[in-house]
CSV table of C-alpha atoms in Angstrom, one decimal:
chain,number,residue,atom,x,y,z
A,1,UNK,CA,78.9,81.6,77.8
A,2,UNK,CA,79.3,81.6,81.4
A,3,UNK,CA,82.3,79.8,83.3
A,4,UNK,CA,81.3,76.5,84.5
A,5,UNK,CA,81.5,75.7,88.3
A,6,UNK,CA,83.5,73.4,90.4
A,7,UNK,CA,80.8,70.8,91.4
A,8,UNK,CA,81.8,69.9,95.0
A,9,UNK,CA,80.5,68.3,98.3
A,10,UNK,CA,81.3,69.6,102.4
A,11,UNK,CA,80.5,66.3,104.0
A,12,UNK,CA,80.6,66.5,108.0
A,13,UNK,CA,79.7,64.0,110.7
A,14,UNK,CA,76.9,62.3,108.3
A,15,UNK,CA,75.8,65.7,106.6
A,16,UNK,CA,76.3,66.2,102.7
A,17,UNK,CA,76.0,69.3,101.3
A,18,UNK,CA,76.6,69.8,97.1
A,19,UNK,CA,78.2,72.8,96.5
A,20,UNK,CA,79.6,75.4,93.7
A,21,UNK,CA,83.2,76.5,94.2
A,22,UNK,CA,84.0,80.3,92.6
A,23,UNK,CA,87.3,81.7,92.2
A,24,UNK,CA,87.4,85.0,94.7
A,25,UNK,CA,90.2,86.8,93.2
A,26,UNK,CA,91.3,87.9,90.1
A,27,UNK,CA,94.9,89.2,89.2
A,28,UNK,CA,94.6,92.9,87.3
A,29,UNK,CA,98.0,93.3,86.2
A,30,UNK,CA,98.9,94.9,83.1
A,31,UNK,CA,100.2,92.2,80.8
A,32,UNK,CA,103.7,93.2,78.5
A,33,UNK,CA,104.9,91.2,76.0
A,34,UNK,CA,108.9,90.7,75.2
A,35,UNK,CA,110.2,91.9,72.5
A,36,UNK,CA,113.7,92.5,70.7
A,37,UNK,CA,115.1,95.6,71.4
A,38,UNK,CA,116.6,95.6,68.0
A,39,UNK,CA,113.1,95.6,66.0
A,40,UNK,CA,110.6,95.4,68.5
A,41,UNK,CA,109.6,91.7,66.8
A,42,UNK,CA,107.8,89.6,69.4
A,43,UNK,CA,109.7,86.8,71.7
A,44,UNK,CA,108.4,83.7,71.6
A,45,UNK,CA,109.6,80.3,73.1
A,46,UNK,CA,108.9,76.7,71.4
A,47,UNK,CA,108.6,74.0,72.4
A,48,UNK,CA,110.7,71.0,70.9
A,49,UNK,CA,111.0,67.3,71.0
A,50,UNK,CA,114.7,66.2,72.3
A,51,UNK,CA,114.5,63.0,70.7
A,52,UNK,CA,113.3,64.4,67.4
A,53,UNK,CA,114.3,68.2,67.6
A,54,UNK,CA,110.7,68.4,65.8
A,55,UNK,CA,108.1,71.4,67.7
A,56,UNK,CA,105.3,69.6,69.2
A,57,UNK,CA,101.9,70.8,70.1
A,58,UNK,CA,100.3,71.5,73.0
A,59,UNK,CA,98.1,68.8,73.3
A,60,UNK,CA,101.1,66.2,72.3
A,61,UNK,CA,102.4,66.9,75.6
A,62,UNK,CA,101.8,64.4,78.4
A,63,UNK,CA,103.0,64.5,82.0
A,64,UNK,CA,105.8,62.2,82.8
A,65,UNK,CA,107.2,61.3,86.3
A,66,UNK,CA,111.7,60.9,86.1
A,67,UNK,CA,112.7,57.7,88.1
A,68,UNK,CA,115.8,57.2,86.6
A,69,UNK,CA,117.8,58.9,83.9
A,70,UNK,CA,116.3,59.2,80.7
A,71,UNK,CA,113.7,56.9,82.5
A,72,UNK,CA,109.6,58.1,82.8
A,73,UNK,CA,106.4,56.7,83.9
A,74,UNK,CA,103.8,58.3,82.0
A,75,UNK,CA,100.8,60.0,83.8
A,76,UNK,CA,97.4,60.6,82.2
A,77,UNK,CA,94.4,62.6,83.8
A,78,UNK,CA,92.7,58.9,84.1
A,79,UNK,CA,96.0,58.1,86.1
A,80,UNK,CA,95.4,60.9,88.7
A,81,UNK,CA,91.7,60.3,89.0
A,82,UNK,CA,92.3,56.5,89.9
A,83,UNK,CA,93.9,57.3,93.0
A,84,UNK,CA,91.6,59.7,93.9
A,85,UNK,CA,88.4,58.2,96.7
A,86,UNK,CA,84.7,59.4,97.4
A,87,UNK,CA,86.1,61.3,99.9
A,88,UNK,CA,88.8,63.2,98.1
A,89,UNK,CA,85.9,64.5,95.6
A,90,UNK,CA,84.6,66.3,99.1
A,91,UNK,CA,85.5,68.6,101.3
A,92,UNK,CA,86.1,66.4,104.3
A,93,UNK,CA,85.5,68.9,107.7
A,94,UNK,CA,87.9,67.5,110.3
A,95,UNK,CA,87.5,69.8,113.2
A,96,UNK,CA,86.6,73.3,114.1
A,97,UNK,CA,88.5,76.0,115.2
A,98,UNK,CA,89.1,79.8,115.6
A,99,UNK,CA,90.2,82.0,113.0
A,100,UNK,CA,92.5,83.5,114.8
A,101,UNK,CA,94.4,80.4,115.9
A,102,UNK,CA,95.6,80.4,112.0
A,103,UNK,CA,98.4,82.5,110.8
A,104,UNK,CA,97.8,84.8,108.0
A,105,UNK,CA,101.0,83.0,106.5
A,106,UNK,CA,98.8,79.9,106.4
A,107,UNK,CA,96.3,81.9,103.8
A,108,UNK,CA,97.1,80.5,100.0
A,109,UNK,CA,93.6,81.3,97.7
A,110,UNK,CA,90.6,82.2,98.6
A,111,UNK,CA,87.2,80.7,96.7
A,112,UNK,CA,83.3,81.5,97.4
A,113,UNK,CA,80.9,78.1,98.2
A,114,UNK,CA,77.9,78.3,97.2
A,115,UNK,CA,75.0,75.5,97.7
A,116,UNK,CA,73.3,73.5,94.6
A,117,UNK,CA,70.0,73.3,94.7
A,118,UNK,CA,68.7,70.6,97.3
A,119,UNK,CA,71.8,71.7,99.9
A,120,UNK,CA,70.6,75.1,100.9
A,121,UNK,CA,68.9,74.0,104.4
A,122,UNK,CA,72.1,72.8,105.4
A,123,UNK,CA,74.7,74.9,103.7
A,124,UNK,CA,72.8,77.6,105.6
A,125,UNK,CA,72.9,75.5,109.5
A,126,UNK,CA,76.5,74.9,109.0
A,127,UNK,CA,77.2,78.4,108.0
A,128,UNK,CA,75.0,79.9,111.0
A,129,UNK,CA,76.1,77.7,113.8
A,130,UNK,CA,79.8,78.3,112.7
A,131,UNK,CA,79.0,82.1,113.0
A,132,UNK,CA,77.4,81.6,116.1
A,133,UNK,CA,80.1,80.0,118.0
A,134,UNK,CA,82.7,82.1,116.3
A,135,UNK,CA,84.2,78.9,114.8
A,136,UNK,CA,86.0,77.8,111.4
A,137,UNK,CA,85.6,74.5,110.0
A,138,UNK,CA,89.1,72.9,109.1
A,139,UNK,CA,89.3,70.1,106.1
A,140,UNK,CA,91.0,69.2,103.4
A,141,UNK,CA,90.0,67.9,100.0
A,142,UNK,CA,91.7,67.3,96.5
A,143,UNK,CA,92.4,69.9,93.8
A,144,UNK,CA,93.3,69.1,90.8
A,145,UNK,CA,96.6,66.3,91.3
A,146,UNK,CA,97.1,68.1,95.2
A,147,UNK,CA,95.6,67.3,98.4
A,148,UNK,CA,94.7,70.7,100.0
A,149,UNK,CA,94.2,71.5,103.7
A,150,UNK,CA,91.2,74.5,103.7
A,151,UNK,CA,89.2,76.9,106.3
A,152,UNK,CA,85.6,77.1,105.7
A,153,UNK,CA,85.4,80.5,106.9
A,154,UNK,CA,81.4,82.0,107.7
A,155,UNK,CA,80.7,85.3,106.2
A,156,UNK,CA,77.2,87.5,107.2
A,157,UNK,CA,76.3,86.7,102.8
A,158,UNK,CA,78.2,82.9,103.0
A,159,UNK,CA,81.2,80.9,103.3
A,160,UNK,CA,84.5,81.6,101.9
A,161,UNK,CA,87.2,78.3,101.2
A,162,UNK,CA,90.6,79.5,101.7
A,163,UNK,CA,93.3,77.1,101.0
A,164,UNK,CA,96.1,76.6,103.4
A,165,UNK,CA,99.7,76.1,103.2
A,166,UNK,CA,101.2,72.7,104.8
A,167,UNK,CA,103.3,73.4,107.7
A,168,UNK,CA,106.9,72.6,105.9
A,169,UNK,CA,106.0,75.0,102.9
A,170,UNK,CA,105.8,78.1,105.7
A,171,UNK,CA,109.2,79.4,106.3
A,172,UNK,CA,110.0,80.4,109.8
A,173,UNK,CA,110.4,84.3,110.5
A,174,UNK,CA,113.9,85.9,110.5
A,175,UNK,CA,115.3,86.2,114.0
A,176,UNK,CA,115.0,90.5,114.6
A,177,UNK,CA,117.8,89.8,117.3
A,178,UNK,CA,117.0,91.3,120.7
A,179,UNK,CA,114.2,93.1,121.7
A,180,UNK,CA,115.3,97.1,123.4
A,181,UNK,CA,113.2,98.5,126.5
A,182,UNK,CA,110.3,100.6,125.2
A,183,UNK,CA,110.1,104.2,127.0
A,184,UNK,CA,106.4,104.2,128.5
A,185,UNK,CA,106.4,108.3,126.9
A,186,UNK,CA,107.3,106.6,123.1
A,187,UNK,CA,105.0,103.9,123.8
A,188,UNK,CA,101.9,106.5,125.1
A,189,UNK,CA,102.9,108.7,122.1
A,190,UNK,CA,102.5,105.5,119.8
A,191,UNK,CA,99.3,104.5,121.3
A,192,UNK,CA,98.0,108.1,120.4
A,193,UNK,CA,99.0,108.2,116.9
A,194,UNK,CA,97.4,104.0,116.4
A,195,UNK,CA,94.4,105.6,118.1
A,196,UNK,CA,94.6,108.5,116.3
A,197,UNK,CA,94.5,106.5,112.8
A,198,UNK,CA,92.0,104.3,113.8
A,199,UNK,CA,88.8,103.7,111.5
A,200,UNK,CA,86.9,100.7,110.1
A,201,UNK,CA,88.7,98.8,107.2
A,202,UNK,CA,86.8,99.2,104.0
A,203,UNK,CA,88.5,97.4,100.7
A,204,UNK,CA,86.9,99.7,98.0
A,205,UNK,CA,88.7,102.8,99.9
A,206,UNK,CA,91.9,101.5,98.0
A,207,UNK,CA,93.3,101.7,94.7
A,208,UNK,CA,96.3,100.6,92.8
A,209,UNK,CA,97.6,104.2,92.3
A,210,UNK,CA,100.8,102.7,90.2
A,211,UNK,CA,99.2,100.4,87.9
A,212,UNK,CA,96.5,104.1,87.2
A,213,UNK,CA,100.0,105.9,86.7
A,214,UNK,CA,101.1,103.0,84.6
A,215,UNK,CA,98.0,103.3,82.7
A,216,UNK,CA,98.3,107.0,81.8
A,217,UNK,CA,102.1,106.6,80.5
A,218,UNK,CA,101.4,103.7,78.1
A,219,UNK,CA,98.5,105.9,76.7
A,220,UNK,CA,100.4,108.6,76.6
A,221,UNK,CA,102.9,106.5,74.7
A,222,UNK,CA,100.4,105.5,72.3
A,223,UNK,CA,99.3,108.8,71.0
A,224,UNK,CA,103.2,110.0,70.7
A,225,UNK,CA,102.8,112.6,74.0
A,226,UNK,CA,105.2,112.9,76.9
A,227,UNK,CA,104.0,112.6,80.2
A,228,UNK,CA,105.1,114.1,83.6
A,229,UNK,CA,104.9,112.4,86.3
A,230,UNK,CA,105.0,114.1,89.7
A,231,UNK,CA,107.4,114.0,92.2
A,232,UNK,CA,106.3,113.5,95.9
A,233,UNK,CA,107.8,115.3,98.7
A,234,UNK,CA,110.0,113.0,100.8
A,235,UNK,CA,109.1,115.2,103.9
A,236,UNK,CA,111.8,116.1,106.9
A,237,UNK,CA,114.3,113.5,108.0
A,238,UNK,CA,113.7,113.4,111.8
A,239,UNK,CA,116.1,111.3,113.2
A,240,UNK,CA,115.2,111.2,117.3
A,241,UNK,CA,112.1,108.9,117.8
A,242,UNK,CA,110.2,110.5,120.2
A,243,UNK,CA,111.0,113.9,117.8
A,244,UNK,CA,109.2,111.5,115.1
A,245,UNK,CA,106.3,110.2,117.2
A,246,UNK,CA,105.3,114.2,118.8
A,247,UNK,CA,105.5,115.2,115.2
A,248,UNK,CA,102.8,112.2,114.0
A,249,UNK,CA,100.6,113.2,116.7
A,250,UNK,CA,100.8,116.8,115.8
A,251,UNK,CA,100.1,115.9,112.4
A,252,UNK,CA,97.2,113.7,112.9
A,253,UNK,CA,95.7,116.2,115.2
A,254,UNK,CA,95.4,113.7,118.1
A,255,UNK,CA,94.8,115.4,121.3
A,256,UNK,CA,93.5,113.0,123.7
A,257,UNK,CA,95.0,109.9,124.9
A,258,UNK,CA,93.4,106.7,123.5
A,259,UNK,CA,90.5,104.4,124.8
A,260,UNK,CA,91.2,101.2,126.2
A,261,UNK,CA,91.7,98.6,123.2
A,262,UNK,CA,88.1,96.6,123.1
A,263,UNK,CA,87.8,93.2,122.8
A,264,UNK,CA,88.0,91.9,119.0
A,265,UNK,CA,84.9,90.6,117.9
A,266,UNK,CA,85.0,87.1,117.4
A,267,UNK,CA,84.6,86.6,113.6
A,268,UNK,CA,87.6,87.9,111.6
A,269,UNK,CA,88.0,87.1,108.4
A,270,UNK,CA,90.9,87.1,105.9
A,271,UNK,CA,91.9,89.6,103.3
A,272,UNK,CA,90.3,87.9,100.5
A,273,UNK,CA,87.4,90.4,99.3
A,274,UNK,CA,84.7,90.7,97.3
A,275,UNK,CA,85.1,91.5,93.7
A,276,UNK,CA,83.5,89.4,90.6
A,277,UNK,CA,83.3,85.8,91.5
A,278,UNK,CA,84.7,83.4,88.6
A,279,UNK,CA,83.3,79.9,89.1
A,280,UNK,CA,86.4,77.8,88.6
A,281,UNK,CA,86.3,75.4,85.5
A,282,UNK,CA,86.1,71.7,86.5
């Protein structure tokens, strides 16, 4: 049975367009268990009723807001969708903007919209004109029992949603303490080694090398063999930097001095990539 989409709605100015949300990521990590070191018996944790010191269910469990001690207001799902207006059950578009005004920081998870049938005439104008100007649309909506500020970000096949951090949940950047003069010779040497490692930036080129590694050892594990992994040369310690930097560029090969840095084109888009869309259950 396929997952079931996220029905949604981008409403700007006086246009409405329904829409499918997609999940745009999916998390690959090899899963372990705990267990008891003693006789490798599983870990588990229960759950338990102070009051009774019974185990309760899942589904006995309700959501329950502390206002004093030993004092709750209890929430159900009709409780959160009460608050909730037309407009939080959109995607409200409150300005436009470039993508490169927002910090990557700002980047939380990253969904596909795609338009219901009826919407694709103007999922397709807003996603064009956005391109065309090089613009983002900036809105917020409601998720779940959240309020979410999002980027409607214009791709060449659609529009990704990627949700946003709030301001006060960003943590300012350490303080690197003062900055030292750059030598123009390191800097040339360090625009020829950038230029020199220069190419287009493909996703698929990538691949979790540790969790392949990972792979091959619980295997191994399995049928009772013992693996050996190999050990990777740590290379020369060159202390001097510009002893460093001539010894990059005489490894990469670069001979000429680099081009001029060109202009970056004027739709950049985030990280997240394209993989097998999960519509997102309602």
């Amino acid at each position: 049975m396929p997952p079931v989409a996220q029905k949604a709605a981008i409403s700007f100015a006086l246009v409405y367009i329904p829409v499918d949300i997609y999940t745009a990521t999916q998390d690959n990590d090899i899963r372990f268990n705990q267990l008891s070191k003693h006789s490798n018996g599983r870990i588990r944790y229960k759950k338990f009723d102070e009051a009774t010191g019974k185990e309760i269910a899942n589904e006995d469990i309700v959501k329950g807001y502390q206002y004093d001690k030993d004092k709750y207001v209890v929430m159900s799902d009709e409780d959160f969708e009460k608050v909730k207006t037309e407009k939080d059950k959109s995607i409200q578009i409150l300005q436009f903007s470039e993508v490169r005004e927002i910090s990557p920081v700002y980047y939380a998870r990253a969904y596909y919209v795609a338009p219901q049938k009826g919407g694709e005439k103007a999922f397709e104008l807003l996603r064009r004109t956005m391109l065309n100007r090089s613009k983002v649309a900036i809105g917020h909506t409601v998720m779940g029992s959240n309020e979410v500020v999002l980027a409607l970000i214009p791709e060449d096949d659609g529009i990704l949603m990627q949700t946003l951090y709030y301001d006060d949940e960003v943590r300012a950047m350490p303080k690197s303490g003062a900055r030292p003069e750059m030598n123009p010779a390191e800097m040339e040497m360090a625009d020829r080694i950038v230029s020199g490692m220069e190419k287009p930036f493909e996703a698929a080129e990538f691949e979790n090398h540790y969790q392949k590694r990972l792979r091959d050892l619980i295997e191994s594990k399995i049928e009772g063999r013992e693996i050996a992994m190999p050990k990777e040369s740590t290379g020369n310690n060159v202390i001097n930097l510009m002893d460093a930097l001539k010894a990059s560029v005489d490894e990469l090969h670069v001979d000429k001095k680099p081009a001029r840095s060109r202009k970056p084109a004027a739709k950049a888009a985030p990280a997240a990539r394209r993989g097998r869309a999960q519509k997102v259950g309602t």
